[in-house]
Amino acid sequence: MAFAHYGPFWRQMRKLCVMKLFSRRRAGTWLAVRDESAALARAVARRSGESVNLGELIFNLTKNVTFRAAFGADAAGDAGKRDEFIAIMQEFSQLFGGSSIGDFIPWLGWADQGLNVRARAARAALDEFIDKIIDEHMKRSKNPDDVDADMVDDMLAFLPEAKPKKAAGDDLQNSLRLTRENIKAMIMDVMFGGTETVASGIEWAMTEMMHSPDDLRRLQQELTDMVGLDRNVDESDLDKLPFLKCVIKETLRLHPPIPILHHENAEDCVIGGYLVPQGSSVMINVFAIGRDAKVWKDADTFRPSRFMTGEGETARLDFKGNCFEFLPFGSGRRSCPGMALGIYSLEFAVAQLAHGFSWALPDGMKPSELDMTDIFGLTAPRVTRLCAVPTPRLTYPLVSDVGATHKIHPEMYRAFVRGLATAKHAFYFFLQAVYLLAADLGSHPLAVPHLEPTEECANGSAMISPRTPSKNRHMDLRRAQFVTFSPAKVKPI
C-alpha cells in the first residue's frame, strides 16, 4: 500500500488497515505491545547494575510485536523463523535506503551496481517465506473474528482461493479481493512500519533523555507522582502523563520515523518558481522540516517542554498532519494508517523503561559524550546501539516471575518452600500450582484468592508460570539538498 497509486483499490486497502489491521478492536495487537514491553522490563531488570545493550533489546521488542501481530503467537514462538524474516526485512531496508547512479543521471539507469541482483534475491526469499505462512494459515482456516486471529487471518478473508466465510453485512469483504501478491506487499508494509521505525523512536527517546538528564528526571518524577513506585505503568496511566507525551513529540520532531517521505504529484504545479510536472517524484524532507530554525526555537536541542500546555511556545502543534511544521507521520490521505498503534507502542515502552529504572551511561561516560550520530536509510536510527546501566526504581518485583503473570500469594509460596505454614496452606498451594501449570492460560493476569487474607499477602505477590507455547551509506540530512514541498501544495496520490 505504501507504494501503490491512489485509486479505488488503494482506498479499499487503506480502509482494510484502518478498520481491520490496526483497529483498536484487534485486541491481540495491542496486548502484544503490553506483553513485550513487560518482557523488555524484565530483561533489563535481570541485568541490573551492568551495561545493557538497550538498543538491541528495544529492537527485539518491536520485532516480536510486529511478528506476533502479523503471523500469530505460534509463529512468534519460532525464533528461527522470526530471525529469518527480520533478516529479509533488513535487506529490503538497506536497498530502499540506498540509491543508484540512475537516480541522479537517468540515462545511466542501465548500470546495475548490484542493487537489482540483491533486490531479486530478497524478493525471492520473501515470496518463499510468506507463501509458507499463507499455506499454514489456510490449512488451519481460522475465523478472523477469533481472539487469537492475526493479520494474515484477516487478509485471507479477502483471498478467493482461501474460500473465506463471508460475514453478513461486511461491505468491505464483499467489495475487496486480494491476491497473494497483495498480501505479501501488505505484510512487508506492516513489518517495515512497525519494526525499525518504532524501535528507532524508542531508542532515540531514551538516548535524548540520557543526553539531557534533567528531562529524564522530570519524566520519572511525573511517573512517580501519577503511578507510584509500588507498581508498573498501566495502559490507563498514559493519558495522565502529559510530559511523557511531550517527550514522544520532541523525539518525533528530531527523529521522524521516516525522514524522507516519497510522494508523486497528480498534476502539474509551480513551487518556488519551478514547474513540477505531473508524475514527478517529490521527496518531503521531514527531517529538515522538524529542525527548521525559522519555525523551531533551539531547533537542534531536545526540549520536550516546548510542547507543554501553558509552558511551551509550540504546545498547539500536533502530529496528525494538520500542522505542516511537524509531519512525522505525513499528512492527508497518505498519512501513516498505523499512527495510533505506533504512538501507543512508543509511549508504553518509554514509560516502562523510565519508570522502572534509573539510568547511567557505562564506564563513567558523561551525558555530553554520548554519541548522537544517526545513519541514513529508510529510517534514521543511531549509528551505534545505545548501551546503559539500569538500576531498579520500583518496590514492585519485575523479575520474580519467569515469563507470565499468574499471581499467587507470597505467604503460600514461602509456606510451601520453607515449610513454615500449616499443612493446609501447603496443600492448597500445591493444588493451585498444579492447576496453573496444567492450564494453558497464556499471559493474562490471574489472581488466586487466599483462604485467610493478611496484610502481607495484600502487599506483595510471588509468580508462577504456566507452559507457553550491506552496509548503509551515511548521509547528513541536515545538509541534504532536497527541495521541501509541503503536502498542502503538492497533491499526493
GROMACS .gro file of C-alpha atoms in nm:
model
  493
    1MET     CA    1   0.000   0.000   0.000
    2ALA     CA    2   0.288   0.239   0.074
    3PHE     CA    3   0.393   0.245  -0.293
    4ALA     CA    4   0.051   0.198  -0.458
    5HIS     CA    5  -0.102   0.474  -0.668
    6TYR     CA    6  -0.413   0.647  -0.543
    7GLY     CA    7  -0.733   0.491  -0.672
    8PRO     CA    8  -1.026   0.264  -0.577
    9PHE     CA    9  -0.801  -0.030  -0.482
   10TRP     CA   10  -0.574   0.189  -0.269
   11ARG     CA   11  -0.877   0.334  -0.088
   12GLN     CA   12  -1.003  -0.015  -0.009
   13MET     CA   13  -0.662  -0.124   0.118
   14ARG     CA   14  -0.637   0.178   0.347
   15LYS     CA   15  -0.986   0.103   0.473
   16LEU     CA   16  -0.871  -0.253   0.547
   17CYS     CA   17  -0.579  -0.116   0.751
   18VAL     CA   18  -0.786   0.132   0.949
   19MET     CA   19  -1.089  -0.090   1.014
   20LYS     CA   20  -0.923  -0.430   1.050
   21LEU     CA   21  -0.546  -0.450   1.081
   22PHE     CA   22  -0.474  -0.150   1.308
   23SER     CA   23  -0.814  -0.118   1.470
   24ARG     CA   24  -0.836  -0.089   1.848
   25ARG     CA   25  -1.079  -0.381   1.823
   26ARG     CA   26  -0.785  -0.604   1.729
   27ALA     CA   27  -0.702  -0.652   2.094
   28GLY     CA   28  -0.427  -0.906   2.027
   29THR     CA   29  -0.201  -0.649   1.861
   30TRP     CA   30  -0.230  -0.401   2.147
   31LEU     CA   31  -0.189  -0.681   2.401
   32ALA     CA   32   0.134  -0.781   2.226
   33VAL     CA   33   0.271  -0.431   2.291
   34ARG     CA   34   0.198  -0.460   2.663
   35ASP     CA   35   0.331  -0.815   2.689
   36GLU     CA   36   0.654  -0.742   2.505
   37SER     CA   37   0.710  -0.414   2.694
   38ALA     CA   38   0.677  -0.606   3.021
   39ALA     CA   39   0.920  -0.867   2.885
   40LEU     CA   40   1.163  -0.587   2.798
   41ALA     CA   41   1.144  -0.451   3.154
   42ARG     CA   42   1.210  -0.797   3.295
   43ALA     CA   43   1.507  -0.849   3.062
   44VAL     CA   44   1.655  -0.517   3.174
   45ALA     CA   45   1.591  -0.593   3.543
   46ARG     CA   46   1.784  -0.919   3.515
   47ARG     CA   47   2.090  -0.715   3.409
   48SER     CA   48   2.060  -0.457   3.685
   49GLY     CA   49   2.387  -0.284   3.765
   50GLU     CA   50   2.565  -0.387   3.446
   51SER     CA   51   2.586  -0.239   3.098
   52VAL     CA   52   2.287  -0.340   2.886
   53ASN     CA   53   2.260  -0.318   2.507
   54LEU     CA   54   1.930  -0.135   2.532
   55GLY     CA   55   1.907  -0.068   2.159
   56GLU     CA   56   1.918  -0.441   2.082
   57LEU     CA   57   1.655  -0.520   2.346
   58ILE     CA   58   1.428  -0.248   2.207
   59PHE     CA   59   1.464  -0.383   1.854
   60ASN     CA   60   1.373  -0.730   1.984
   61LEU     CA   61   1.061  -0.582   2.144
   62THR     CA   62   0.930  -0.425   1.823
   63LYS     CA   63   1.035  -0.727   1.618
   64ASN     CA   64   0.836  -0.957   1.844
   65VAL     CA   65   0.531  -0.728   1.850
   66THR     CA   66   0.504  -0.694   1.473
   67PHE     CA   67   0.583  -1.059   1.404
   68ARG     CA   68   0.324  -1.171   1.658
   69ALA     CA   69   0.062  -0.931   1.521
   70ALA     CA   70   0.124  -1.033   1.160
   71PHE     CA   71   0.174  -1.408   1.189
   72GLY     CA   72   0.031  -1.508   1.528
   73ALA     CA   73   0.170  -1.629   1.859
   74ASP     CA   74   0.263  -1.973   1.723
   75ALA     CA   75   0.494  -1.828   1.457
   76ALA     CA   76   0.631  -1.572   1.704
   77GLY     CA   77   0.745  -1.858   1.925
   78ASP     CA   78   0.968  -1.992   1.646
   79ALA     CA   79   1.289  -1.791   1.691
   80GLY     CA   80   1.448  -1.929   1.373
   81LYS     CA   81   1.150  -1.832   1.160
   82ARG     CA   82   1.135  -1.487   1.319
   83ASP     CA   83   1.505  -1.416   1.269
   84GLU     CA   84   1.489  -1.535   0.907
   85PHE     CA   85   1.211  -1.291   0.829
   86ILE     CA   86   1.378  -0.999   1.007
   87ALA     CA   87   1.697  -1.061   0.805
   88ILE     CA   88   1.493  -1.032   0.484
   89MET     CA   89   1.332  -0.708   0.607
   90GLN     CA   90   1.668  -0.556   0.698
   91GLU     CA   91   1.800  -0.632   0.350
   92PHE     CA   92   1.500  -0.453   0.197
   93SER     CA   93   1.554  -0.159   0.432
   94GLN     CA   94   1.913  -0.119   0.312
   95LEU     CA   95   1.802  -0.145  -0.051
   96PHE     CA   96   1.527   0.115  -0.009
   97GLY     CA   97   1.765   0.350   0.172
   98GLY     CA   98   2.033   0.321  -0.094
   99SER     CA   99   2.049   0.489  -0.433
  100SER     CA  100   2.190   0.414  -0.774
  101ILE     CA  101   2.359   0.635  -1.028
  102GLY     CA  102   2.039   0.623  -1.234
  103ASP     CA  103   1.859   0.820  -0.962
  104PHE     CA  104   2.079   1.120  -1.045
  105ILE     CA  105   2.176   1.057  -1.409
  106PRO     CA  106   1.871   0.887  -1.569
  107TRP     CA  107   2.046   0.781  -1.890
  108LEU     CA  108   2.286   0.572  -1.675
  109GLY     CA  109   1.996   0.382  -1.519
  110TRP     CA  110   2.107   0.066  -1.700
  111ALA     CA  111   2.410   0.047  -1.466
  112ASP     CA  112   2.304  -0.216  -1.213
  113GLN     CA  113   2.565  -0.165  -0.935
  114GLY     CA  114   2.447  -0.497  -0.790
  115LEU     CA  115   2.130  -0.348  -0.640
  116ASN     CA  116   1.895  -0.528  -0.879
  117VAL     CA  117   2.057  -0.863  -0.808
  118ARG     CA  118   2.019  -0.809  -0.433
  119ALA     CA  119   1.660  -0.692  -0.475
  120ARG     CA  120   1.564  -1.001  -0.679
  121ALA     CA  121   1.725  -1.231  -0.422
  122ALA     CA  122   1.547  -1.057  -0.134
  123ARG     CA  123   1.215  -1.072  -0.318
  124ALA     CA  124   1.256  -1.445  -0.385
  125ALA     CA  125   1.333  -1.510  -0.017
  126LEU     CA  126   1.031  -1.303   0.089
  127ASP     CA  127   0.799  -1.487  -0.153
  128GLU     CA  128   0.910  -1.826  -0.028
  129PHE     CA  129   0.875  -1.728   0.338
  130ILE     CA  130   0.529  -1.569   0.315
  131ASP     CA  131   0.393  -1.840   0.085
  132LYS     CA  132   0.466  -2.093   0.361
  133ILE     CA  133   0.294  -1.871   0.617
  134ILE     CA  134  -0.014  -1.830   0.396
  135ASP     CA  135  -0.035  -2.205   0.330
  136GLU     CA  136  -0.014  -2.277   0.704
  137HIS     CA  137  -0.291  -2.026   0.778
  138MET     CA  138  -0.513  -2.164   0.502
  139LYS     CA  139  -0.481  -2.516   0.645
  140ARG     CA  140  -0.593  -2.409   0.990
  141SER     CA  141  -0.871  -2.188   0.841
  142LYS     CA  142  -0.916  -1.962   1.142
  143ASN     CA  143  -1.209  -1.722   1.167
  144PRO     CA  144  -1.081  -1.360   1.157
  145ASP     CA  145  -1.313  -1.280   1.448
  146ASP     CA  146  -1.136  -1.529   1.677
  147VAL     CA  147  -0.947  -1.374   1.967
  148ASP     CA  148  -0.615  -1.525   1.855
  149ALA     CA  149  -0.656  -1.441   1.485
  150ASP     CA  150  -0.369  -1.244   1.329
  151MET     CA  151  -0.329  -1.009   1.032
  152VAL     CA  152  -0.280  -1.293   0.784
  153ASP     CA  153  -0.610  -1.445   0.902
  154ASP     CA  154  -0.773  -1.107   0.845
  155MET     CA  155  -0.637  -1.073   0.492
  156LEU     CA  156  -0.719  -1.432   0.395
  157ALA     CA  157  -1.084  -1.334   0.434
  158PHE     CA  158  -1.033  -1.136   0.112
  159LEU     CA  159  -0.839  -1.406  -0.076
  160PRO     CA  160  -1.077  -1.605  -0.303
  161GLU     CA  161  -0.860  -1.919  -0.310
  162ALA     CA  162  -0.883  -1.939   0.070
  163LYS     CA  163  -1.262  -1.981   0.036
  164PRO     CA  164  -1.335  -1.743   0.324
  165LYS     CA  165  -1.666  -1.734   0.506
  166LYS     CA  166  -1.841  -1.408   0.432
  167ALA     CA  167  -1.964  -1.209   0.726
  168ALA     CA  168  -2.314  -1.076   0.687
  169GLY     CA  169  -2.318  -0.703   0.629
  170ASP     CA  170  -1.941  -0.676   0.581
  171ASP     CA  171  -1.929  -0.436   0.285
  172LEU     CA  172  -1.550  -0.436   0.273
  173GLN     CA  173  -1.531  -0.815   0.246
  174ASN     CA  174  -1.794  -0.811  -0.028
  175SER     CA  175  -1.612  -0.548  -0.234
  176LEU     CA  176  -1.239  -0.619  -0.185
  177ARG     CA  177  -1.047  -0.907  -0.343
  178LEU     CA  178  -0.681  -0.971  -0.266
  179THR     CA  179  -0.414  -1.181  -0.432
  180ARG     CA  180  -0.116  -1.345  -0.266
  181GLU     CA  181   0.099  -1.063  -0.404
  182ASN     CA  182  -0.125  -0.807  -0.233
  183ILE     CA  183  -0.096  -0.992   0.098
  184LYS     CA  184   0.284  -1.014   0.066
  185ALA     CA  185   0.309  -0.642  -0.006
  186MET     CA  186   0.083  -0.555   0.287
  187ILE     CA  187   0.283  -0.773   0.526
  188MET     CA  188   0.603  -0.602   0.414
  189ASP     CA  189   0.443  -0.261   0.476
  190VAL     CA  190   0.333  -0.368   0.824
  191MET     CA  191   0.670  -0.514   0.919
  192PHE     CA  192   0.862  -0.210   0.792
  193GLY     CA  193   0.619   0.032   0.952
  194GLY     CA  194   0.614  -0.144   1.286
  195THR     CA  195   0.967  -0.270   1.345
  196GLU     CA  196   1.255  -0.036   1.259
  197THR     CA  197   1.050   0.284   1.282
  198VAL     CA  198   0.913   0.217   1.631
  199ALA     CA  199   1.242   0.070   1.758
  200SER     CA  200   1.430   0.376   1.635
  201GLY     CA  201   1.181   0.608   1.808
  202ILE     CA  202   1.205   0.431   2.145
  203GLU     CA  203   1.585   0.416   2.129
  204TRP     CA  204   1.615   0.783   2.033
  205ALA     CA  205   1.377   0.888   2.313
  206MET     CA  206   1.592   0.710   2.572
  207THR     CA  207   1.912   0.841   2.410
  208GLU     CA  208   1.793   1.202   2.413
  209MET     CA  209   1.685   1.181   2.778
  210MET     CA  210   2.019   1.032   2.881
  211HIS     CA  211   2.185   1.313   2.688
  212SER     CA  212   1.956   1.554   2.876
  213PRO     CA  213   1.926   1.403   3.229
  214ASP     CA  214   1.703   1.684   3.361
  215ASP     CA  215   1.428   1.577   3.121
  216LEU     CA  216   1.464   1.214   3.228
  217ARG     CA  217   1.435   1.316   3.593
  218ARG     CA  218   1.128   1.527   3.518
  219LEU     CA  219   0.959   1.236   3.341
  220GLN     CA  220   1.046   1.000   3.626
  221GLN     CA  221   0.904   1.244   3.880
  222GLU     CA  222   0.581   1.264   3.679
  223LEU     CA  223   0.563   0.883   3.673
  224THR     CA  224   0.629   0.865   4.048
  225ASP     CA  225   0.355   1.120   4.121
  226MET     CA  226   0.092   0.968   3.892
  227VAL     CA  227   0.173   0.596   3.910
  228GLY     CA  228   0.372   0.545   4.229
  229LEU     CA  229   0.668   0.319   4.289
  230ASP     CA  230   0.469   0.017   4.405
  231ARG     CA  231   0.350  -0.091   4.060
  232ASN     CA  232   0.437  -0.072   3.694
  233VAL     CA  233   0.283   0.158   3.435
  234ASP     CA  234  -0.058   0.051   3.307
  235GLU     CA  235  -0.233   0.147   2.986
  236SER     CA  236  -0.483   0.360   3.180
  237ASP     CA  237  -0.196   0.575   3.312
  238LEU     CA  238  -0.081   0.704   2.974
  239ASP     CA  239  -0.342   0.980   2.945
  240LYS     CA  240  -0.234   1.116   3.285
  241LEU     CA  241   0.127   1.171   3.175
  242PRO     CA  242   0.149   1.498   2.977
  243PHE     CA  243   0.527   1.526   2.994
  244LEU     CA  244   0.564   1.173   2.856
  245LYS     CA  245   0.360   1.281   2.554
  246CYS     CA  246   0.586   1.586   2.516
  247VAL     CA  247   0.893   1.360   2.522
  248ILE     CA  248   0.744   1.149   2.242
  249LYS     CA  249   0.655   1.458   2.038
  250GLU     CA  250   1.002   1.605   2.074
  251THR     CA  251   1.160   1.273   1.979
  252LEU     CA  252   0.944   1.255   1.665
  253ARG     CA  253   1.037   1.614   1.576
  254LEU     CA  254   1.410   1.544   1.588
  255HIS     CA  255   1.394   1.182   1.471
  256PRO     CA  256   1.089   1.120   1.248
  257PRO     CA  257   1.011   0.751   1.177
  258ILE     CA  258   1.068   0.800   0.803
  259PRO     CA  259   1.296   1.103   0.743
  260ILE     CA  260   1.216   1.136   0.372
  261LEU     CA  261   0.855   1.091   0.256
  262HIS     CA  262   0.815   0.998  -0.110
  263HIS     CA  263   0.519   1.145  -0.298
  264GLU     CA  264   0.410   1.189  -0.657
  265ASN     CA  265   0.215   1.492  -0.778
  266ALA     CA  266  -0.111   1.416  -0.957
  267GLU     CA  267  -0.096   1.729  -1.175
  268ASP     CA  268   0.145   2.000  -1.290
  269CYS     CA  269   0.222   2.259  -1.026
  270VAL     CA  270   0.457   2.553  -0.976
  271ILE     CA  271   0.652   2.578  -0.649
  272GLY     CA  272   0.905   2.850  -0.577
  273GLY     CA  273   0.914   2.945  -0.944
  274TYR     CA  274   0.983   2.586  -1.057
  275LEU     CA  275   0.745   2.384  -1.270
  276VAL     CA  276   0.697   2.037  -1.123
  277PRO     CA  277   0.549   1.818  -1.400
  278GLN     CA  278   0.273   1.571  -1.326
  279GLY     CA  279   0.408   1.234  -1.211
  280SER     CA  280   0.729   1.375  -1.064
  281SER     CA  281   0.882   1.203  -0.764
  282VAL     CA  282   0.859   1.457  -0.482
  283MET     CA  283   1.062   1.397  -0.166
  284ILE     CA  284   0.942   1.564   0.154
  285ASN     CA  285   1.238   1.614   0.389
  286VAL     CA  286   1.053   1.572   0.719
  287PHE     CA  287   1.387   1.556   0.900
  288ALA     CA  288   1.478   1.908   0.783
  289ILE     CA  289   1.126   2.045   0.847
  290GLY     CA  290   1.146   1.937   1.211
  291ARG     CA  291   1.480   2.119   1.254
  292ASP     CA  292   1.395   2.438   1.067
  293ALA     CA  293   1.535   2.725   1.277
  294LYS     CA  294   1.275   2.962   1.126
  295VAL     CA  295   1.000   2.760   1.293
  296TRP     CA  296   1.159   2.600   1.597
  297LYS     CA  297   1.342   2.783   1.874
  298ASP     CA  298   1.664   2.596   1.961
  299ALA     CA  299   1.584   2.371   1.667
  300ASP     CA  300   1.860   2.116   1.727
  301THR     CA  301   1.807   2.099   2.104
  302PHE     CA  302   1.599   1.828   2.271
  303ARG     CA  303   1.350   2.028   2.479
  304PRO     CA  304   1.019   1.844   2.542
  305SER     CA  305   0.881   2.134   2.748
  306ARG     CA  306   0.828   2.327   2.423
  307PHE     CA  307   0.510   2.116   2.379
  308MET     CA  308   0.377   2.157   2.736
  309THR     CA  309   0.048   2.345   2.757
  310GLY     CA  310   0.096   2.679   2.931
  311GLU     CA  311   0.473   2.641   2.922
  312GLY     CA  312   0.595   2.574   2.569
  313GLU     CA  313   0.582   2.801   2.266
  314THR     CA  314   0.468   2.520   2.032
  315ALA     CA  315   0.214   2.347   2.258
  316ARG     CA  316  -0.056   2.396   1.993
  317LEU     CA  317   0.120   2.174   1.739
  318ASP     CA  318   0.024   1.811   1.690
  319PHE     CA  319   0.148   1.536   1.459
  320LYS     CA  320  -0.184   1.443   1.298
  321GLY     CA  321  -0.097   1.609   0.968
  322ASN     CA  322  -0.266   1.948   1.010
  323CYS     CA  323   0.047   2.135   1.120
  324PHE     CA  324   0.295   2.144   0.834
  325GLU     CA  325   0.581   2.239   1.066
  326PHE     CA  326   0.550   1.895   1.225
  327LEU     CA  327   0.484   1.595   0.996
  328PRO     CA  328   0.641   1.280   1.144
  329PHE     CA  329   0.357   1.064   1.007
  330GLY     CA  330   0.290   1.256   0.687
  331SER     CA  331  -0.034   1.432   0.605
  332GLY     CA  332  -0.366   1.376   0.434
  333ARG     CA  333  -0.485   1.052   0.284
  334ARG     CA  334  -0.127   0.922   0.252
  335SER     CA  335  -0.052   0.963   0.622
  336CYS     CA  336   0.051   0.658   0.823
  337PRO     CA  337  -0.255   0.436   0.893
  338GLY     CA  338  -0.077   0.277   1.191
  339MET     CA  339  -0.008   0.607   1.367
  340ALA     CA  340  -0.224   0.532   1.674
  341LEU     CA  341  -0.062   0.193   1.732
  342GLY     CA  342   0.285   0.340   1.677
  343ILE     CA  343   0.231   0.619   1.931
  344TYR     CA  344   0.089   0.370   2.181
  345SER     CA  345   0.397   0.150   2.141
  346LEU     CA  346   0.633   0.446   2.188
  347GLU     CA  347   0.455   0.580   2.495
  348PHE     CA  348   0.415   0.244   2.667
  349ALA     CA  349   0.772   0.126   2.614
  350VAL     CA  350   0.935   0.458   2.711
  351ALA     CA  351   0.713   0.482   3.020
  352GLN     CA  352   0.811   0.129   3.127
  353LEU     CA  353   1.182   0.199   3.088
  354ALA     CA  354   1.179   0.543   3.252
  355HIS     CA  355   0.955   0.437   3.541
  356GLY     CA  356   1.118   0.104   3.614
  357PHE     CA  357   1.481   0.211   3.622
  358SER     CA  358   1.731   0.483   3.693
  359TRP     CA  359   1.979   0.503   3.406
  360ALA     CA  360   2.350   0.580   3.386
  361LEU     CA  361   2.595   0.568   3.098
  362PRO     CA  362   2.861   0.293   3.110
  363ASP     CA  363   3.227   0.336   3.205
  364GLY     CA  364   3.174   0.675   3.368
  365MET     CA  365   3.072   0.837   3.038
  366LYS     CA  366   2.930   1.189   3.072
  367PRO     CA  367   2.596   1.276   2.904
  368SER     CA  368   2.777   1.524   2.678
  369GLU     CA  369   2.999   1.241   2.550
  370LEU     CA  370   2.710   1.027   2.428
  371ASP     CA  371   2.727   0.960   2.052
  372MET     CA  372   2.423   1.125   1.889
  373THR     CA  373   2.512   1.032   1.529
  374ASP     CA  374   2.237   0.890   1.309
  375ILE     CA  375   2.265   0.675   0.998
  376PHE     CA  376   2.058   0.727   0.687
  377GLY     CA  377   1.845   0.453   0.534
  378LEU     CA  378   1.472   0.402   0.504
  379THR     CA  379   1.478   0.514   0.868
  380ALA     CA  380   1.742   0.714   1.056
  381PRO     CA  381   1.846   0.511   1.362
  382ARG     CA  382   2.151   0.561   1.582
  383VAL     CA  383   2.478   0.465   1.416
  384THR     CA  384   2.560   0.255   1.726
  385ARG     CA  385   2.327   0.078   1.966
  386LEU     CA  386   2.251   0.256   2.293
  387CYS     CA  387   2.415   0.090   2.594
  388ALA     CA  388   2.333   0.197   2.950
  389VAL     CA  389   2.339   0.075   3.311
  390PRO     CA  390   1.996   0.029   3.478
  391THR     CA  391   1.916   0.040   3.849
  392PRO     CA  392   1.563  -0.059   3.962
  393ARG     CA  393   1.342   0.222   4.100
  394LEU     CA  394   1.030   0.025   4.192
  395THR     CA  395   0.936  -0.163   4.505
  396TYR     CA  396   0.734  -0.385   4.270
  397PRO     CA  397   0.933  -0.701   4.174
  398LEU     CA  398   0.991  -0.709   3.799
  399VAL     CA  399   1.179  -1.038   3.782
  400SER     CA  400   1.006  -1.256   4.037
  401ASP     CA  401   0.838  -1.442   3.750
  402VAL     CA  402   0.985  -1.644   3.466
  403GLY     CA  403   0.766  -1.542   3.180
  404ALA     CA  404   0.398  -1.498   3.263
  405THR     CA  405   0.200  -1.303   3.520
  406HIS     CA  406  -0.005  -1.560   3.708
  407LYS     CA  407  -0.002  -1.449   4.071
  408ILE     CA  408  -0.019  -1.648   4.392
  409HIS     CA  409   0.028  -1.501   4.735
  410PRO     CA  410   0.384  -1.491   4.872
  411GLU     CA  411   0.278  -1.635   5.209
  412MET     CA  412   0.168  -1.954   5.032
  413TYR     CA  413   0.492  -1.969   4.834
  414ARG     CA  414   0.708  -1.929   5.141
  415ALA     CA  415   0.492  -2.174   5.335
  416PHE     CA  416   0.540  -2.437   5.069
  417VAL     CA  417   0.911  -2.382   5.019
  418ARG     CA  418   1.022  -2.339   5.380
  419GLY     CA  419   0.752  -2.548   5.546
  420LEU     CA  420   0.664  -2.269   5.790
  421ALA     CA  421   0.289  -2.274   5.743
  422THR     CA  422   0.024  -2.527   5.816
  423ALA     CA  423  -0.016  -2.840   5.606
  424LYS     CA  424  -0.347  -2.696   5.491
  425HIS     CA  425  -0.182  -2.393   5.332
  426ALA     CA  426   0.089  -2.603   5.172
  427PHE     CA  427  -0.171  -2.844   5.036
  428TYR     CA  428  -0.379  -2.564   4.880
  429PHE     CA  429  -0.066  -2.406   4.734
  430PHE     CA  430   0.021  -2.739   4.574
  431LEU     CA  431  -0.327  -2.769   4.419
  432GLN     CA  432  -0.312  -2.414   4.282
  433ALA     CA  433   0.037  -2.468   4.142
  434VAL     CA  434  -0.069  -2.789   3.967
  435TYR     CA  435  -0.374  -2.615   3.823
  436LEU     CA  436  -0.176  -2.320   3.687
  437LEU     CA  437   0.092  -2.541   3.538
  438ALA     CA  438  -0.165  -2.765   3.372
  439ALA     CA  439  -0.376  -2.484   3.232
  440ASP     CA  440  -0.259  -2.311   2.915
  441LEU     CA  441  -0.379  -1.968   3.022
  442GLY     CA  442  -0.143  -1.755   2.815
  443SER     CA  443  -0.021  -1.435   2.980
  444HIS     CA  444  -0.338  -1.288   3.128
  445PRO     CA  445  -0.326  -1.188   3.498
  446LEU     CA  446  -0.488  -1.445   3.725
  447ALA     CA  447  -0.542  -1.360   4.093
  448VAL     CA  448  -0.563  -1.663   4.323
  449PRO     CA  449  -0.763  -1.582   4.639
  450HIS     CA  450  -0.607  -1.664   4.975
  451LEU     CA  451  -0.806  -1.855   5.235
  452GLU     CA  452  -0.701  -1.619   5.514
  453PRO     CA  453  -0.605  -1.278   5.366
  454THR     CA  454  -0.331  -1.091   5.551
  455GLU     CA  455  -0.166  -0.754   5.511
  456GLU     CA  456   0.150  -0.930   5.396
  457CYS     CA  457  -0.043  -1.105   5.118
  458ALA     CA  458  -0.200  -0.779   5.005
  459ASN     CA  459   0.136  -0.604   4.971
  460GLY     CA  460   0.322  -0.850   4.751
  461SER     CA  461   0.299  -1.140   4.513
  462ALA     CA  462   0.505  -1.433   4.400
  463MET     CA  463   0.482  -1.561   4.047
  464ILE     CA  464   0.433  -1.896   3.885
  465SER     CA  465   0.448  -1.951   3.514
  466PRO     CA  466   0.243  -2.195   3.303
  467ARG     CA  467   0.377  -2.352   2.985
  468THR     CA  468   0.397  -2.118   2.693
  469PRO     CA  469   0.367  -2.229   2.373
  470SER     CA  470   2.533  -0.416   0.343
  471LYS     CA  471   2.642  -0.163   0.490
  472ASN     CA  472   2.441   0.163   0.490
  473ARG     CA  473   2.557   0.487   0.341
  474HIS     CA  474   2.597   0.778   0.580
  475MET     CA  475   2.414   1.096   0.488
  476ASP     CA  476   2.377   1.416   0.689
  477LEU     CA  477   2.012   1.503   0.637
  478ARG     CA  478   2.071   1.850   0.777
  479ARG     CA  479   2.270   1.931   0.463
  480ALA     CA  480   2.066   1.722   0.219
  481GLN     CA  481   1.997   1.914  -0.099
  482PHE     CA  482   1.627   1.834  -0.126
  483VAL     CA  483   1.359   2.081  -0.224
  484THR     CA  484   1.099   2.066   0.053
  485PHE     CA  485   0.746   2.057  -0.084
  486SER     CA  486   0.453   2.098   0.152
  487PRO     CA  487   0.172   1.843   0.106
  488ALA     CA  488  -0.060   2.143   0.116
  489LYS     CA  489   0.077   2.248  -0.222
  490VAL     CA  490   0.165   1.919  -0.385
  491LYS     CA  491  -0.133   1.689  -0.409
  492PRO     CA  492  -0.019   1.336  -0.311
  493ILE     CA  493  -0.167   1.032  -0.480
   0.00000   0.00000   0.00000
